[in-house]
Coordinates of C-alpha atoms in Angstrom, one line a residue:
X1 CA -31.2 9.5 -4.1
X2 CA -29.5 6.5 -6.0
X3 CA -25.6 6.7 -5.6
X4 CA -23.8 4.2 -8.2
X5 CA -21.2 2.2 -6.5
X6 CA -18.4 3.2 -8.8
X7 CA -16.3 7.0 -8.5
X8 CA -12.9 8.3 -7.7
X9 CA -11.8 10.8 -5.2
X10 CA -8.4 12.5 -4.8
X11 CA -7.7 15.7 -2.0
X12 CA -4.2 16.6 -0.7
X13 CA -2.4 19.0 1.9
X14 CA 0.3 20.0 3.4
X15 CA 0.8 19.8 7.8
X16 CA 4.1 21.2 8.5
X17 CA 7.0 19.6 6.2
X18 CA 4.6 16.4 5.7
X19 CA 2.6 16.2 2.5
X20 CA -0.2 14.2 3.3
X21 CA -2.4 12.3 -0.1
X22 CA -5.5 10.5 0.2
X23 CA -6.6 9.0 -3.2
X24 CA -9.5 6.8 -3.6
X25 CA -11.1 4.7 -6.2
X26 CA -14.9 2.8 -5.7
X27 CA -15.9 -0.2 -7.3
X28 CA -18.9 -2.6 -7.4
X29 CA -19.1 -4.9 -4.6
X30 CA -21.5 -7.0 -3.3
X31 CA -21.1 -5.6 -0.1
X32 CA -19.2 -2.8 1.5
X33 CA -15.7 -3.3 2.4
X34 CA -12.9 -0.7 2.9
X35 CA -9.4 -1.2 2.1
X36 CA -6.5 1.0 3.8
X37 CA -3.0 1.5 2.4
X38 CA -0.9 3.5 4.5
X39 CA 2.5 4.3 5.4
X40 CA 3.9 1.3 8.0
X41 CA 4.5 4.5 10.0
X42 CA 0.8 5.5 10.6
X43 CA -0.6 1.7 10.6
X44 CA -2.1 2.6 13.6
X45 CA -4.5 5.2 11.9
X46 CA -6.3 2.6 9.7
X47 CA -9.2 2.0 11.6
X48 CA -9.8 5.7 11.9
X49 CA -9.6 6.1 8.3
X50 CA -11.4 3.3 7.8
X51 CA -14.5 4.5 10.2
X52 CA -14.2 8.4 8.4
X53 CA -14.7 6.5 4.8
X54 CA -17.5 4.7 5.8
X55 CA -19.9 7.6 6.4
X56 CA -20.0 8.4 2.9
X57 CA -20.0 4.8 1.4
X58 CA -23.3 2.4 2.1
X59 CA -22.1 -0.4 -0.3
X60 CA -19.2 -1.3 -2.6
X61 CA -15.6 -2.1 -2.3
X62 CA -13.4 1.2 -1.9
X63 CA -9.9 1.1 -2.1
X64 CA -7.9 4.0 -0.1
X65 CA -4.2 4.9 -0.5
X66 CA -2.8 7.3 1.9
X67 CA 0.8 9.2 1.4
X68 CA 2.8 10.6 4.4
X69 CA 5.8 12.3 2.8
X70 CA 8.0 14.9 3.9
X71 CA 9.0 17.7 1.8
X72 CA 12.8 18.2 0.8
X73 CA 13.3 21.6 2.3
X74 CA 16.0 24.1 2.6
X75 CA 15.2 24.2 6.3
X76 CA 17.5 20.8 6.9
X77 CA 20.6 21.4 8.9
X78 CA 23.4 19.7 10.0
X79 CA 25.4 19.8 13.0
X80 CA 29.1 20.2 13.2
X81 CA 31.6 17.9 15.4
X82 CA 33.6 19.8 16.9
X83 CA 35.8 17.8 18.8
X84 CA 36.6 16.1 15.6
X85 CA 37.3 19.1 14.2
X86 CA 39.5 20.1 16.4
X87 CA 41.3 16.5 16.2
X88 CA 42.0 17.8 12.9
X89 CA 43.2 21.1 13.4
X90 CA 45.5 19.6 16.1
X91 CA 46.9 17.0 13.8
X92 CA 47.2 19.4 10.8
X93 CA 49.4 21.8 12.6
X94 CA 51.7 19.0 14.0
X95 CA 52.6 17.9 10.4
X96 CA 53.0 21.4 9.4
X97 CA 55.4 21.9 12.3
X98 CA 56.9 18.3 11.3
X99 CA 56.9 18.4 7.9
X100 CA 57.9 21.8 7.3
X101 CA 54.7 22.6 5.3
X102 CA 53.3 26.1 4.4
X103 CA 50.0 25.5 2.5
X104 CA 47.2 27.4 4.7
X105 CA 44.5 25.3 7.1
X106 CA 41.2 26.7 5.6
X107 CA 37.4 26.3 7.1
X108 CA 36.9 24.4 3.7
X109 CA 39.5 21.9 4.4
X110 CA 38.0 21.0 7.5
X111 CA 34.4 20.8 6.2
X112 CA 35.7 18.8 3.9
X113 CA 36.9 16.1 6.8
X114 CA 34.8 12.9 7.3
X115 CA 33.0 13.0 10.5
X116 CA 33.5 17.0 10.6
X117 CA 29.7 17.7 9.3
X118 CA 26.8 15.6 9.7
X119 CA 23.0 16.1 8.4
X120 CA 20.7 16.6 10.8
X121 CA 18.3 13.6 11.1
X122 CA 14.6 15.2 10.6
X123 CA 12.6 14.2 13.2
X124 CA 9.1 11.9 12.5
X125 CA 6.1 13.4 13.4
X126 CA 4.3 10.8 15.8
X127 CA 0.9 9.3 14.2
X128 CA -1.4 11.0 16.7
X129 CA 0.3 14.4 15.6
X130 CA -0.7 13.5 12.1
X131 CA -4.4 12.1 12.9
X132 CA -6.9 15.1 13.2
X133 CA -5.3 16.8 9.5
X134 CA -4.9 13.7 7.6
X135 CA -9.2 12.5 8.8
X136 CA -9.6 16.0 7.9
X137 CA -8.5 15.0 3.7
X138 CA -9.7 11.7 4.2
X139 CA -13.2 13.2 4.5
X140 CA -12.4 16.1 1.7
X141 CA -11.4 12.9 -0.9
X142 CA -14.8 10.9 0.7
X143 CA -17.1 13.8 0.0
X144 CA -15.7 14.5 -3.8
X145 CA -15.8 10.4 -4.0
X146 CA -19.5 10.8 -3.1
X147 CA -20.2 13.6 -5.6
X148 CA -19.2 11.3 -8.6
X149 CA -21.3 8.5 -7.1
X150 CA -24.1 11.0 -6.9
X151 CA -23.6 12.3 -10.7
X152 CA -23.4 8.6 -11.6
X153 CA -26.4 7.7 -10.0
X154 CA -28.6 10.3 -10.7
X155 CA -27.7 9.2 -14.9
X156 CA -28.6 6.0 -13.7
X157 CA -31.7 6.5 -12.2
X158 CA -32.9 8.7 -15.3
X159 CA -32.2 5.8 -17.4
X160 CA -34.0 3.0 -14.6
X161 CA -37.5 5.6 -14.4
X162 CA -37.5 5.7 -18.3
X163 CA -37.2 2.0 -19.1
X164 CA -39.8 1.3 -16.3
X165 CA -42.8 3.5 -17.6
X166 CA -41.6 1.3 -21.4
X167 CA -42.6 -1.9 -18.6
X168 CA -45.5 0.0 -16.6
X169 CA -47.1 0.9 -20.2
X170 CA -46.5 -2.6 -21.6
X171 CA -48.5 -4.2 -18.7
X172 CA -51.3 -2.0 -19.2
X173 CA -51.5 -3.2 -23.1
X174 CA -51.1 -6.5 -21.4
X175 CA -54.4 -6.1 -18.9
X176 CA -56.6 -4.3 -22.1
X177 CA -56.1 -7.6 -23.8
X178 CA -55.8 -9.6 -21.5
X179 CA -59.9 -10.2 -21.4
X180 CA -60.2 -10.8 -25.1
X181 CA -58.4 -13.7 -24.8
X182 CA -60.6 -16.4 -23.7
X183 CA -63.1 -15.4 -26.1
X184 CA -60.9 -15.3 -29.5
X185 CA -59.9 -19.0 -28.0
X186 CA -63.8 -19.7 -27.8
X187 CA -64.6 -18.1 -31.3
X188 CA -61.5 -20.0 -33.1
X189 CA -63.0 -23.2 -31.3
X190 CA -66.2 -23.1 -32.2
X191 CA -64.9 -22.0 -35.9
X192 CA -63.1 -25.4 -36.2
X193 CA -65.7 -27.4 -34.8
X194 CA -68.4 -26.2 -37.6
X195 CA -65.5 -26.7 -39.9
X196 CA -65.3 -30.0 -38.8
X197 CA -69.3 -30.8 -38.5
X198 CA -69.4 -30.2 -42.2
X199 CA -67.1 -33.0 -43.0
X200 CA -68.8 -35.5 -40.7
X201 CA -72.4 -36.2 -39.2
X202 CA -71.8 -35.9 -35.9
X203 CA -73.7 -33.9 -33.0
X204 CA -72.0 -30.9 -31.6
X205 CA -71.9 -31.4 -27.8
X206 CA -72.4 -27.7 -26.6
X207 CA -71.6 -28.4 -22.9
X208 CA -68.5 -30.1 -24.0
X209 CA -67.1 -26.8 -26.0
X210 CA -68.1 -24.8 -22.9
X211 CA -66.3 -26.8 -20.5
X212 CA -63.2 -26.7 -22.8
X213 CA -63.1 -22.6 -23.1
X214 CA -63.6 -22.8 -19.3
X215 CA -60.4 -24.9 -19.2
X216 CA -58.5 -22.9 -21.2
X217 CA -59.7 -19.8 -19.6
X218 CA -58.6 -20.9 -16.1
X219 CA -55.3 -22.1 -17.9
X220 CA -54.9 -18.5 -19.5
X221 CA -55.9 -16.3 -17.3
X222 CA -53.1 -13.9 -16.4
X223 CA -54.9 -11.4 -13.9
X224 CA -52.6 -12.2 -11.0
X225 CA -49.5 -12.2 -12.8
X226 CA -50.5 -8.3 -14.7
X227 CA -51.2 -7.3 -11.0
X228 CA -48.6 -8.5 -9.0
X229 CA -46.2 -6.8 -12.2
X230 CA -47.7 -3.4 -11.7
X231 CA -47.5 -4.1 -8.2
X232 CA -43.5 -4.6 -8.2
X233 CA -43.2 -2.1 -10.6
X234 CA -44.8 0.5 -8.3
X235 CA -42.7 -0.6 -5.6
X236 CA -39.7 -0.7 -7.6
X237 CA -40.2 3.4 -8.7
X238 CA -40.4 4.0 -4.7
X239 CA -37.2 2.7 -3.6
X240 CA -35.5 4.6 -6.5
X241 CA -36.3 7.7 -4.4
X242 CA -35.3 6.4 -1.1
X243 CA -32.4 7.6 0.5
X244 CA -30.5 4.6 1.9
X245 CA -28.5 1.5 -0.2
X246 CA -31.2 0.3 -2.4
X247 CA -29.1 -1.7 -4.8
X248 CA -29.9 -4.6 -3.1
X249 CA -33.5 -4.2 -3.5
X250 CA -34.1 -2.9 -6.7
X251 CA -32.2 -6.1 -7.9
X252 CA -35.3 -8.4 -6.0
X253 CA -38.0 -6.6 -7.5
X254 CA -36.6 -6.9 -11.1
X255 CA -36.5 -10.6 -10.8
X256 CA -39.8 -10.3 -9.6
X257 CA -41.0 -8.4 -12.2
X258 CA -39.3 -11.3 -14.4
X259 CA -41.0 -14.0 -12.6
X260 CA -44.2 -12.7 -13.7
X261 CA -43.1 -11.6 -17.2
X262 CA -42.4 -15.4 -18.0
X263 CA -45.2 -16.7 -16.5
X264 CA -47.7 -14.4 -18.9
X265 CA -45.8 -15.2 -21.4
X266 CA -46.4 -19.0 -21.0
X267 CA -50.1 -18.6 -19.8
X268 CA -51.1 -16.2 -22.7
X269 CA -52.0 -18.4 -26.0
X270 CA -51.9 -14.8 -27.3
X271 CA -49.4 -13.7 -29.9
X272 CA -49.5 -9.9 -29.0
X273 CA -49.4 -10.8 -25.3
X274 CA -46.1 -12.8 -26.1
X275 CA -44.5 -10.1 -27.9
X276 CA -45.4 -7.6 -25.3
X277 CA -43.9 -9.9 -22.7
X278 CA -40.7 -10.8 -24.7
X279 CA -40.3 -6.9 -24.5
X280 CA -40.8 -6.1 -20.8
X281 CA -38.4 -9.1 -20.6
X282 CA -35.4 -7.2 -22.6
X283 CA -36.1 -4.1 -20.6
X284 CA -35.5 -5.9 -17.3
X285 CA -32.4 -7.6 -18.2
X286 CA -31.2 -4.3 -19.5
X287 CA -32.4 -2.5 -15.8
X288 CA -30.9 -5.4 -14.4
X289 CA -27.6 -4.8 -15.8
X290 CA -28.0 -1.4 -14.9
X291 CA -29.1 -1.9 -11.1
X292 CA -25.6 -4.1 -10.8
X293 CA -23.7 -0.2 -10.0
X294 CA -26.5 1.0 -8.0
X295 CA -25.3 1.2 -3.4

């Protein structure tokens, strides 16, 4: 199955207070290479993320950003020093006593104290804690990544199949005409020639003419080319339904298939030939451009 090389992927979940985010984005590349954003942290889980993307991507640069962030919960505490409290409370009641004071000592006074209350620090989960859940939605955000690239590809291939039965057909105009050629070339020489005789007296040498449409026939001939292109066609239509990274591939056989293109239409002295070659041409460039997004 063709996979394009392009697709996005997104998958998120929660492990205890930590919200963990894996978001990925694929784009064409001439080979396959992985890039890892995470949390300074969790550093030390880039090569496992690294290794979990790389089952589901043969080819293409993919890009992953992980997020490790813990929710804001209700469930922080704080923890109350009580010795400094109790500083408090001691020097409090020593004013009062000193300064004949009457207002009341509440718990809201004290609270209100620097150094009385102070916010529990929350604890950071260690990386290997984290590990087995985050692979778990790196592999969830690989897999919907995949899908895309499978959607993509399978529009892509449609498209490939379509314009190469256009070439397939082409080349077999190309071989039904291919044998008239040589002898329209003999019949418009031979048509000049008597043209010619009847405005000088000269003897037409018949073993010259021959050897000239032999020439041109060895000069023409275009057999090899017509099968070598059905032959790289054919071959081309049998990668498409491999399952492996065939971009690679595909790409050679199309500038085979162009190779030979050009080469018939320089041989052929044949306008029809030309034409039908300019057009297999355009279709490959097209392919070609297409083939560019293909793993």
């Amino acid at each position: 199955m063709v996979r394009s090389m392009t697709g996005y992927g997104r998958k998120e979940t929660m492990f205890g207070a930590l919200r963990l985010s894996v978001e990925m984005r694929a784009v064409n590349h001439r080979f396959c290479e992985i890039q890892v954003r995470l949390p300074k942290a969790y550093a030390v889980l880039e090569d496992p993320v690294r290794r979990a993307v790389a089952e589901y991507v043969r080819r293409g640069r993919v890009d992953v950003t992980v997020s490790i962030e813990e929710e804001a919960a209700a469930e922080t505490g704080f923890d109350v020093n009580w010795e400094v409290a109790g500083q408090y409370v001691k020097a409090l009641r020593e004013m009062k006593e000193r300064f004949s004071l009457s207002e009341p000592l509440s718990a809201k006074d004290l609270l209100l104290m620097p150094g009385v209350i102070a916010e529990q620090e929350a604890k950071e989960t260690p990386p290997e804690a984290v590990a087995e859940p985050l692979l778990s939605v790196v592999r969830e955000a690989s897999q919907e990544l995949l899908l895309l690239k499978q959607k993509e590809g399978q529009k892509l291939e449609e498209d490939l199949k379509r314009r190469l039965a256009g070439i397939v057909s082409w080349t077999k105009e190309i071989a039904q005409h291919a044998p008239g050629v040589v002898e329209e070339y003999r019949a418009r020489l031979m048509q000049r020639v008597q043209e010619w005789a009847q405005s000088v007296t000269a003897e037409i040498d018949e073993q010259r003419l021959a050897q000239e449409a032999v020439l041109f026939a060895d000069r023409s001939d275009i057999s090899e080319e017509i099968t070598r292109l059905e032959s790289h066609a054919a071959q081309f239509a049998e990668q498409l339904e491999q399952d492996e990274a065939v971009g690679r591939k595909l790409d050679f056989y199309l500038q085979e298939m162009n190779r030979e293109a050009n080469t018939i239409a320089s041989k052929a002295n044949h306008l029809l030939i030309q034409r039908l070659a300019i057009e297999i041409k355009t279709e490959l460039e097209k392919m070609r451009e297409q083939v560019q997004n293909i793993e």
